Coordinates of N, CA, C and O in Angstrom, one line a residue:
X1 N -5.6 226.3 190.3 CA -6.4 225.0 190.4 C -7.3 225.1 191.5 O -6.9 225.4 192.7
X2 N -8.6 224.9 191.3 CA -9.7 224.9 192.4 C -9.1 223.7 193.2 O -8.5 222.7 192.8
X3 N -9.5 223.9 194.7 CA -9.2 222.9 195.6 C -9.5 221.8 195.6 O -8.8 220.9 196.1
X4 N -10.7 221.5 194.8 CA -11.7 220.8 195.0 C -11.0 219.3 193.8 O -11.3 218.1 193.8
X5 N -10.1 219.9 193.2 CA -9.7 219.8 192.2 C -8.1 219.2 192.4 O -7.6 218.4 191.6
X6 N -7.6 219.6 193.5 CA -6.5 219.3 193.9 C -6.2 217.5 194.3 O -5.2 216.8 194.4
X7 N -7.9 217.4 194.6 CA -7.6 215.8 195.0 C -7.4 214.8 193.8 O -7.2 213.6 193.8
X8 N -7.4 215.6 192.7 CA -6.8 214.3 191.5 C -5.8 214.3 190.9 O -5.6 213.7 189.9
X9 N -4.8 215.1 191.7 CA -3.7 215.6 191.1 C -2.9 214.2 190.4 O -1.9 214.3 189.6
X10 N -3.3 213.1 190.9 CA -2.7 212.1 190.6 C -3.5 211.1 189.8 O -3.4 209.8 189.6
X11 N -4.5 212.1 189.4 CA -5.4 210.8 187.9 C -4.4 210.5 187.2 O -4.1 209.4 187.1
X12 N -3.7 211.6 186.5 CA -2.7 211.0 184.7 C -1.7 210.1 185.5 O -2.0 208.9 185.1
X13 N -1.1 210.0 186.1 CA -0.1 209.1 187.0 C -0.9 207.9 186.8 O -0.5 207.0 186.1
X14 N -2.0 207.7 187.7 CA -2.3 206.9 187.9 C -3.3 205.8 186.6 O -3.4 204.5 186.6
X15 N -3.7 206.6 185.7 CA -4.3 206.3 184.3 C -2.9 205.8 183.7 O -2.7 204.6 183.6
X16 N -2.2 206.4 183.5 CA -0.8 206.1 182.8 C -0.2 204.4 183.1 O 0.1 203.6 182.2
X17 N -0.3 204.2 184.5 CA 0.0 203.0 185.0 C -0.5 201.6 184.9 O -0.1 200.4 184.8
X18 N -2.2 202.6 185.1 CA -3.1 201.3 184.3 C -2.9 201.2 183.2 O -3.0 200.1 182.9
X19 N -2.5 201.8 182.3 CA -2.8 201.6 180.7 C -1.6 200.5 180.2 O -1.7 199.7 179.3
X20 N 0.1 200.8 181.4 CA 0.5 199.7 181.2 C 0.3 198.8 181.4 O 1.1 198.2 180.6
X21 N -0.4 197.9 182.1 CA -1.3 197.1 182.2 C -2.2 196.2 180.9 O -2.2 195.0 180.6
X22 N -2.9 197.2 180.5 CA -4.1 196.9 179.7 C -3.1 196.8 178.7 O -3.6 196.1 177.8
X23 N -2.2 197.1 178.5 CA -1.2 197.0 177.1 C -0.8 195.6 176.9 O -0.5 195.0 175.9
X24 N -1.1 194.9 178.5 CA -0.4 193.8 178.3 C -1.4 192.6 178.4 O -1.0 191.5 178.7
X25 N -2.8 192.9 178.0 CA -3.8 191.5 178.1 C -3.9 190.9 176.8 O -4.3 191.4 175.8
X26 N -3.4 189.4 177.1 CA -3.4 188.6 176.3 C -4.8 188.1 175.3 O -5.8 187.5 175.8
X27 N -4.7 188.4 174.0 CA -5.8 188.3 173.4 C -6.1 187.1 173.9 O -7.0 187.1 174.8
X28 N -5.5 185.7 173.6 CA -5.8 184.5 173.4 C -6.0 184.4 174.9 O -5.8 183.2 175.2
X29 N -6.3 185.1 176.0 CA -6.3 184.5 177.3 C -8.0 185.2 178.3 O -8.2 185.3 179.5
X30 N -8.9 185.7 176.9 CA -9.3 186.7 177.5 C -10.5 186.1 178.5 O -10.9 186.4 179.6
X31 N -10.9 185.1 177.7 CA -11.8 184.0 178.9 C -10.9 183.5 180.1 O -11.5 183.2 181.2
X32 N -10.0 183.4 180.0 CA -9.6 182.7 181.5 C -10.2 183.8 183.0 O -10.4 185.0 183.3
X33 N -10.1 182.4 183.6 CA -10.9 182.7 185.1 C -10.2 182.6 186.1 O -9.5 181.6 185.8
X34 N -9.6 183.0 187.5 CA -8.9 182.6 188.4 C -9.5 180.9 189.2 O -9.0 179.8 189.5
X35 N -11.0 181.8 189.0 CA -12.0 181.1 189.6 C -13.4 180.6 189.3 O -13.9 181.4 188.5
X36 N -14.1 179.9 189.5 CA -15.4 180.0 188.6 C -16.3 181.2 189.3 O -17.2 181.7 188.6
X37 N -16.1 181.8 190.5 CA -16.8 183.0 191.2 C -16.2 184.3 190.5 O -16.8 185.4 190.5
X38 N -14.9 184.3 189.9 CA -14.0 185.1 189.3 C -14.7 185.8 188.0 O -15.3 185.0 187.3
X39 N -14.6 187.1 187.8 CA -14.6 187.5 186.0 C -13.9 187.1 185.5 O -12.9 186.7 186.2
X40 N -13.8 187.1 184.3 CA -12.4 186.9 182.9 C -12.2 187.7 182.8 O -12.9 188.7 182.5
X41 N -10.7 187.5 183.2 CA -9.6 188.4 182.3 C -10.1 189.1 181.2 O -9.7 190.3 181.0
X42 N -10.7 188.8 180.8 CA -10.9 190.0 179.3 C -12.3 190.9 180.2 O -12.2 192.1 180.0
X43 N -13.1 190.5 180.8 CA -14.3 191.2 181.5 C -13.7 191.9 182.8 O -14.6 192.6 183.3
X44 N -12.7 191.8 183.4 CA -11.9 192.5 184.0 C -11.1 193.9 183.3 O -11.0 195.1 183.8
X45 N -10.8 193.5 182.2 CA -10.0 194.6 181.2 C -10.8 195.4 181.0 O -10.5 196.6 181.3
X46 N -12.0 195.2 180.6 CA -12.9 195.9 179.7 C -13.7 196.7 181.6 O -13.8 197.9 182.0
X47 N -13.9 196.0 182.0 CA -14.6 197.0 183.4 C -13.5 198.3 183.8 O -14.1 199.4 184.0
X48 N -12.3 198.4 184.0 CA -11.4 199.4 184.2 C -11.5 200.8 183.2 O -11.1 201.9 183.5
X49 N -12.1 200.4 181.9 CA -12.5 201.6 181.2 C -13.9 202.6 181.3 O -14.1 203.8 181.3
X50 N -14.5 201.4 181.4 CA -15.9 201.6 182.0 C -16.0 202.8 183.3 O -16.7 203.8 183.2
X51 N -15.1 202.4 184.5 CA -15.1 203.1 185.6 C -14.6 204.4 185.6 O -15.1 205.2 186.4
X52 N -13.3 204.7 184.3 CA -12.9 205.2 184.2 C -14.2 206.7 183.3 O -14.2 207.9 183.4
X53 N -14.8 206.0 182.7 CA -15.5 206.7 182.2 C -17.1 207.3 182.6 O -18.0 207.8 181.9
X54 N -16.9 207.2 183.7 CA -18.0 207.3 185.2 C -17.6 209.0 185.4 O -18.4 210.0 185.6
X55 N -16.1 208.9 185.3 CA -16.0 210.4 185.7 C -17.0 211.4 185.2 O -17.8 212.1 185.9
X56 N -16.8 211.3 183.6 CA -17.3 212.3 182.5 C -19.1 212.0 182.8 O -19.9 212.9 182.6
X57 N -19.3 211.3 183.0 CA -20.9 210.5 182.8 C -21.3 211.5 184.5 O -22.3 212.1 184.6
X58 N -20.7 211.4 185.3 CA -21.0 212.0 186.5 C -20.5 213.4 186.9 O -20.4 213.8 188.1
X59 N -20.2 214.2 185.8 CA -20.4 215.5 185.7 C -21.2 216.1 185.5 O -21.5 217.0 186.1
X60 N -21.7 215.6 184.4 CA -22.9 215.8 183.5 C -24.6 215.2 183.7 O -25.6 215.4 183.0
X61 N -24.2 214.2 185.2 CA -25.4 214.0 185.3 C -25.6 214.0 186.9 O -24.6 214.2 187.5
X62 N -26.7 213.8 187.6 CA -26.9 213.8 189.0 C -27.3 212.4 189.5 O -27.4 212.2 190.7
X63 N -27.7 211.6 188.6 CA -27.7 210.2 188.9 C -27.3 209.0 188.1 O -27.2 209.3 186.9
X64 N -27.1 207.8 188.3 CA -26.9 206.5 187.1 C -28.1 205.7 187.6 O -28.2 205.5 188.8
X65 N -28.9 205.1 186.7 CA -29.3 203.6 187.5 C -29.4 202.6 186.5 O -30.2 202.4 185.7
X66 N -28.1 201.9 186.8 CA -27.7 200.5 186.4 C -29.0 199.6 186.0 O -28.8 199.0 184.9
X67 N -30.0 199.4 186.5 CA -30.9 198.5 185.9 C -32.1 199.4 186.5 O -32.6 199.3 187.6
X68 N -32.5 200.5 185.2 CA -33.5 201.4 185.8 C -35.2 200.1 185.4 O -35.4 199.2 184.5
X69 N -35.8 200.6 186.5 CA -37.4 200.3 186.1 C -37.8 200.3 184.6 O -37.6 201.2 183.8
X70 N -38.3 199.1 184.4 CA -38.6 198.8 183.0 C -37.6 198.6 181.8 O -37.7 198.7 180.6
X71 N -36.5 198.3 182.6 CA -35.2 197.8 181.6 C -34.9 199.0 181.2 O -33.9 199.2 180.4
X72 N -33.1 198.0 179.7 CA -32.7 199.4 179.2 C -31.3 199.4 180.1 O -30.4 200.3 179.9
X73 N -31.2 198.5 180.9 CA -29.8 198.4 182.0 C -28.5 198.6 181.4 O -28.3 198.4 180.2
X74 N -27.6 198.8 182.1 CA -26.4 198.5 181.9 C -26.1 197.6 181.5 O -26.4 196.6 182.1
X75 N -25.2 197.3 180.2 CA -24.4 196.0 179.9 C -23.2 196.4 179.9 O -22.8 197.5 179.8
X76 N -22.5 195.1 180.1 CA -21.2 195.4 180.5 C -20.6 195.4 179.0 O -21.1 194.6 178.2
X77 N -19.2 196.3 178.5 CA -18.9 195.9 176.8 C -18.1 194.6 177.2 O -17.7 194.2 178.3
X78 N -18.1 194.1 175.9 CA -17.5 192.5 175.7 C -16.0 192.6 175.3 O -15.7 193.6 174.6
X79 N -15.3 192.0 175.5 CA -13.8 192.0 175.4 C -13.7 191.7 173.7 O -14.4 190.8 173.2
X80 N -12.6 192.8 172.8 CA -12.5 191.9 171.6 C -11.1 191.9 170.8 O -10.6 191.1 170.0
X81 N -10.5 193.2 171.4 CA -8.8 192.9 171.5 C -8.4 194.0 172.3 O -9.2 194.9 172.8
X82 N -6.8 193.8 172.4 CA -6.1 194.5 173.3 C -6.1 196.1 172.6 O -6.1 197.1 173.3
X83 N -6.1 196.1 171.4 CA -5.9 197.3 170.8 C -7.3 198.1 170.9 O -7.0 199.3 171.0
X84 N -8.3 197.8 170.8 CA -10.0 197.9 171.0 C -9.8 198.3 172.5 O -10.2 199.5 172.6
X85 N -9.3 197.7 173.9 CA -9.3 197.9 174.7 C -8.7 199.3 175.2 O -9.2 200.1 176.0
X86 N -7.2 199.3 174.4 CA -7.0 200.2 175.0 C -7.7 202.1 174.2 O -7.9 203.2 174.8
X87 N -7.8 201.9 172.9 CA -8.4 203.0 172.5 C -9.7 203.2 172.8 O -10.4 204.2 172.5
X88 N -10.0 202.2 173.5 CA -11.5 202.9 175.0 C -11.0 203.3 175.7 O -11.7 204.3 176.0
X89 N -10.0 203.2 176.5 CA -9.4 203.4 177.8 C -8.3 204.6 177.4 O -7.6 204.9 178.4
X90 N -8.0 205.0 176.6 CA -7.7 206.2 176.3 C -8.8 207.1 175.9 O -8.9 208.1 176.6
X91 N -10.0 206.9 174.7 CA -10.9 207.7 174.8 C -11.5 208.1 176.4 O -11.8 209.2 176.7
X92 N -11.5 207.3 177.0 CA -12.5 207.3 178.5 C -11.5 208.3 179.3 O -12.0 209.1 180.1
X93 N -10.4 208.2 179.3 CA -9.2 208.9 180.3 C -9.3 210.5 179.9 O -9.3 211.5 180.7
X94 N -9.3 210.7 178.3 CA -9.7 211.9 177.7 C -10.8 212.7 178.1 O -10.6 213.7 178.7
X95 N -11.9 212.3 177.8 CA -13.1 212.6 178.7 C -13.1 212.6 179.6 O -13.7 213.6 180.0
X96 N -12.5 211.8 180.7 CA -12.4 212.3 182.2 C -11.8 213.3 182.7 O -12.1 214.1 183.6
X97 N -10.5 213.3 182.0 CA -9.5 214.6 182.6 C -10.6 215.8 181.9 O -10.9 216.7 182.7
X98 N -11.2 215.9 180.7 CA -11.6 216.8 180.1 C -12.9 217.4 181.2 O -13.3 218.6 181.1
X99 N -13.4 216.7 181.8 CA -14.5 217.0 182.3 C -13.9 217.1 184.0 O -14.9 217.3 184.8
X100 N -13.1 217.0 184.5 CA -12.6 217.1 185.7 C -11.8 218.7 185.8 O -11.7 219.3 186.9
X101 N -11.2 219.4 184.3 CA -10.6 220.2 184.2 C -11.8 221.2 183.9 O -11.7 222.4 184.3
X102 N -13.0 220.7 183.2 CA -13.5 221.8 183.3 C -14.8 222.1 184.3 O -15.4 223.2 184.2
X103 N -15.0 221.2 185.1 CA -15.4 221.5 186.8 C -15.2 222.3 187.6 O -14.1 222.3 188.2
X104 N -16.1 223.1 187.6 CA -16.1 224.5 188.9 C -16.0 223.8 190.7 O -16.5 222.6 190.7
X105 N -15.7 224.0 191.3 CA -15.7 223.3 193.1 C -17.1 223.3 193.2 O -17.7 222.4 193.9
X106 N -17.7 224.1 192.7 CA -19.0 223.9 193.1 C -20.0 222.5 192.2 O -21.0 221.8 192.6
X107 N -19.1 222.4 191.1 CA -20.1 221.2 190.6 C -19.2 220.3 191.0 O -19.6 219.1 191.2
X108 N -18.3 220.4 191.1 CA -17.7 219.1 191.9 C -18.5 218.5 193.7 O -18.4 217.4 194.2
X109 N -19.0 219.3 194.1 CA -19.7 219.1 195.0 C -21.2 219.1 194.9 O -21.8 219.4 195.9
X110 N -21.7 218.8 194.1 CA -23.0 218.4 193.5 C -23.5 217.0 194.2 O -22.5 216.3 194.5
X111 N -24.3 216.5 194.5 CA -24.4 215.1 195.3 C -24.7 214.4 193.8 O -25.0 214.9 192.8
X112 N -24.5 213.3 193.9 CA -24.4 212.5 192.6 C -24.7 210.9 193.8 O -24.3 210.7 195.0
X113 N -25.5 210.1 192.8 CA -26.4 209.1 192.9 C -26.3 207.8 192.4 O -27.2 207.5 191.6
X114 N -25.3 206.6 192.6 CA -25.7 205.5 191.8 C -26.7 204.6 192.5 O -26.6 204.2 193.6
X115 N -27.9 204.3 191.7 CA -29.0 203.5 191.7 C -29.1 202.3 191.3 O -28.3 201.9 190.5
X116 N -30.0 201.4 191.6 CA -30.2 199.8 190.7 C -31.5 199.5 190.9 O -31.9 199.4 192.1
X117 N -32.7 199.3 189.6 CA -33.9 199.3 190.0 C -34.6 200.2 190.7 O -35.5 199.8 191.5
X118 N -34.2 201.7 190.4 CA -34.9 202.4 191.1 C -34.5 202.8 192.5 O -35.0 203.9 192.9
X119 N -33.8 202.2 193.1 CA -33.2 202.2 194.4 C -31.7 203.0 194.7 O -30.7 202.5 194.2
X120 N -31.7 204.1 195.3 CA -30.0 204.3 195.7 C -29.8 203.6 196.3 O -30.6 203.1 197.1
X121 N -28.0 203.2 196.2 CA -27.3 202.3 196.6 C -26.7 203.3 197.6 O -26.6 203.3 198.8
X122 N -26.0 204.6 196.5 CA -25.4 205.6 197.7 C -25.6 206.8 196.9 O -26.2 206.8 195.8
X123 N -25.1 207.9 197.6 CA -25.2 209.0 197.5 C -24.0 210.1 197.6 O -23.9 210.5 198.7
X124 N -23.2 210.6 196.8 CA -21.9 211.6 197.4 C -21.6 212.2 196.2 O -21.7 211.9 195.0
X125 N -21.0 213.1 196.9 CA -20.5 214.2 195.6 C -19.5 214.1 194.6 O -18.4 213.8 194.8
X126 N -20.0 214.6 193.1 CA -19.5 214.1 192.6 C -17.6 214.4 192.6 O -17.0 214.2 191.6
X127 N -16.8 215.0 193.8 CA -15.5 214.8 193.9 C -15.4 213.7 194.3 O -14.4 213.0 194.0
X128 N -16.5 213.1 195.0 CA -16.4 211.8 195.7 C -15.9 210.6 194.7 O -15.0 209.8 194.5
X129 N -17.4 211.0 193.8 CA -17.0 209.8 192.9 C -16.0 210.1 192.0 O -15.7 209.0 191.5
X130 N -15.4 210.8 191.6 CA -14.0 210.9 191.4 C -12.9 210.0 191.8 O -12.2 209.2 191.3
X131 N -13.1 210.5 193.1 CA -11.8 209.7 193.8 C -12.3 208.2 194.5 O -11.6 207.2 194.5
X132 N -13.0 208.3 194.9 CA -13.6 206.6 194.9 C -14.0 205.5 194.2 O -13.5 204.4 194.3
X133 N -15.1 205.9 193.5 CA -15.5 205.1 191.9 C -14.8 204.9 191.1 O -14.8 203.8 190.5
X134 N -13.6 206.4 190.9 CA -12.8 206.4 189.7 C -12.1 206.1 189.7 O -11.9 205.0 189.2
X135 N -10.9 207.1 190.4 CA -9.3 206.5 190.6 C -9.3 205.2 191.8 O -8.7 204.2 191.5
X136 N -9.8 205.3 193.1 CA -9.5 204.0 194.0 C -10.1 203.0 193.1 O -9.4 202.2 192.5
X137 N -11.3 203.0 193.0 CA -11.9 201.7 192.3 C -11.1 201.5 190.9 O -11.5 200.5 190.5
X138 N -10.3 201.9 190.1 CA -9.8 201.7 188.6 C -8.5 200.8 189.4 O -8.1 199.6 189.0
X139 N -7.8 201.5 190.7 CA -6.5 201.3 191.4 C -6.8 199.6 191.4 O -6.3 198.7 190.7
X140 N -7.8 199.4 192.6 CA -8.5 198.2 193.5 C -8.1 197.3 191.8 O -7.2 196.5 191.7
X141 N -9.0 197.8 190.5 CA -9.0 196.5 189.6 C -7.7 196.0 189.0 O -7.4 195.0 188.5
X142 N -7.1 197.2 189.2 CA -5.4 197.3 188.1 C -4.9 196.0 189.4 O -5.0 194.8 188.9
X143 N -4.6 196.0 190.5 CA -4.1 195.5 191.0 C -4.6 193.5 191.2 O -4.1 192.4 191.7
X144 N -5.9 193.9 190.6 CA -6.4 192.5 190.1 C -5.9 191.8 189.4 O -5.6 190.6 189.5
X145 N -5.7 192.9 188.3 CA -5.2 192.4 186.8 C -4.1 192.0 187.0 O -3.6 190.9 186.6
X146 N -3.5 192.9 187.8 CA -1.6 192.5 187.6 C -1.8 190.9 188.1 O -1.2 190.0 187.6
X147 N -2.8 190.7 189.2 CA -2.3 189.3 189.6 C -2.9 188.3 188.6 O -2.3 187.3 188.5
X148 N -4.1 188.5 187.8 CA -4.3 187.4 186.8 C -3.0 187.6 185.5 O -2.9 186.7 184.7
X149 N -2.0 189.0 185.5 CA -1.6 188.2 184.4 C -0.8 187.7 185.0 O -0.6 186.7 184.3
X150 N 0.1 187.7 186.4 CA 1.0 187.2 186.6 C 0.7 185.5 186.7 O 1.5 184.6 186.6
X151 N -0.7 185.4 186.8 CA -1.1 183.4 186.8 C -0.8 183.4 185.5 O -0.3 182.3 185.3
X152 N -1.0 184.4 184.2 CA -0.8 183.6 183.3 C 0.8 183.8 182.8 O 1.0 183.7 181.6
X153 N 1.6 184.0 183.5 CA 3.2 184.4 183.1 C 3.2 185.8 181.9 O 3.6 186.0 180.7
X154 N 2.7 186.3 182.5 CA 2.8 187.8 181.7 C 3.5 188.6 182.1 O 3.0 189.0 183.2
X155 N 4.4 189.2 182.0 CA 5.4 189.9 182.4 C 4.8 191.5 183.0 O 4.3 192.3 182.3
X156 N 4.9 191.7 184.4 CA 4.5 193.1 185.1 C 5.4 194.2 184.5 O 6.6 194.1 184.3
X157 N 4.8 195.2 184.3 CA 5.7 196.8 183.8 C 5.7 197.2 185.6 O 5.1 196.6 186.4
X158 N 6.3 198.0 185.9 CA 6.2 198.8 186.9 C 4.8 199.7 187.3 O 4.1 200.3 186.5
X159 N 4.6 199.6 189.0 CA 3.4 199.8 189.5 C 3.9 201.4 190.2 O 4.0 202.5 189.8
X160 N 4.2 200.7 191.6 CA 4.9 201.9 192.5 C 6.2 201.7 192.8 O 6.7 201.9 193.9
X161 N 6.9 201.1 191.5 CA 8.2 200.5 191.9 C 8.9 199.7 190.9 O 8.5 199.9 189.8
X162 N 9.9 198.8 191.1 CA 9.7 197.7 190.1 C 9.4 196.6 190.6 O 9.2 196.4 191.8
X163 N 9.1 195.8 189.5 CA 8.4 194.8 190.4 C 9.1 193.5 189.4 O 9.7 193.8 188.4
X164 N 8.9 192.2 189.9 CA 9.8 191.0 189.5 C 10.6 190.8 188.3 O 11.6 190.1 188.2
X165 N 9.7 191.6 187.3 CA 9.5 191.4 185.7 C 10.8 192.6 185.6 O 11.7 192.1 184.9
X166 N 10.9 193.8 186.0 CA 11.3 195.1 185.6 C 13.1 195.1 186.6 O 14.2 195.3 186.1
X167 N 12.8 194.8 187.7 CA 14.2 194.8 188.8 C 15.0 194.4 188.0 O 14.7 193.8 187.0
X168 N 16.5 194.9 188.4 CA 17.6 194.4 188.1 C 18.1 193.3 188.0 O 18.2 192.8 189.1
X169 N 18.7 192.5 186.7 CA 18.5 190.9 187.3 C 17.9 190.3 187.2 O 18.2 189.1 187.5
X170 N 16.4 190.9 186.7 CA 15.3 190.0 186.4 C 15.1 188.8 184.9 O 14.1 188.1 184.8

């Protein structure tokens, strides 16, 4: 395994964990909000695949821009069931491992670009966005979700541990 390569050794782990998750969003709950500043639950679900599929999209290219000059932007997809959700988020995980396994260190180190209107935001390579964009930022939302389902009494699967739902006794 290239070194470069070494820093994901914990994508499928960590994909695996989200997915128990996403297994568990409640169709009928997909508009709910924590907050009115908050996304929905269902626009939360659906962004974790999305990131996930940044990997594959940032192999293959040297820059993104979210709302390039003259439109044509990014839309976010719309929530429309749980089973929808997760055969994205399995396609997207597929593509990513596929495109991470077949990365030389050298294109892993390629500088890679997210933009908005024409403007970089940042700049880093794409191992970077790997492990920043992809896996921390996918981690950062899973641990969102777990707390909106627990507002709505959804039972937690195990994270890095058991957790209230899964413990002994529970």
């Amino acid at each position: 395994m290239p070194d470069a390569r070494a820093l994901f050794a914990d994508f499928d782990q960590e994909m695996a964990t989200t997915r128990t998750l996403l297994e568990r969003v409640p169709e009928d709950r997909a508009g709910w909000a924590p907050h009115p500043k908050s996304t929905t639950l269902g626009g939360l679900a659906t962004h974790i695949p999305a990131l996930v599929g940044l990997a594959a999209t940032a192999m293959v290219t040297e820059e993104v821009d979210m709302n390039p000059p003259g439109g044509g932007g990014y839309t976010p997809p719309g929530f429309t069931t749980t089973a929808a959700l997760l055969a994205e988020f399995d396609a997207q995980v597929a593509k990513a491992r596929a495109a991470i396994d077949a990365a030389s260190d050298e294109e892993l180190q390629v500088p890679w670009s997210l933009k908005t209107g024409g403007h970089t935001i940042f700049t880093i390579p794409r191992a970077a966005v790997v492990r920043s964009m992809v896996i921390n930022h996918v981690v950062h939302h899973r641990g969102q979700l777990s707390v909106y389902l627990r507002l709505n009494d959804v039972p937690l699967p195990s994270i890095y541990g058991p957790t209230a739902d899964t413990a002994a006794g529970a």
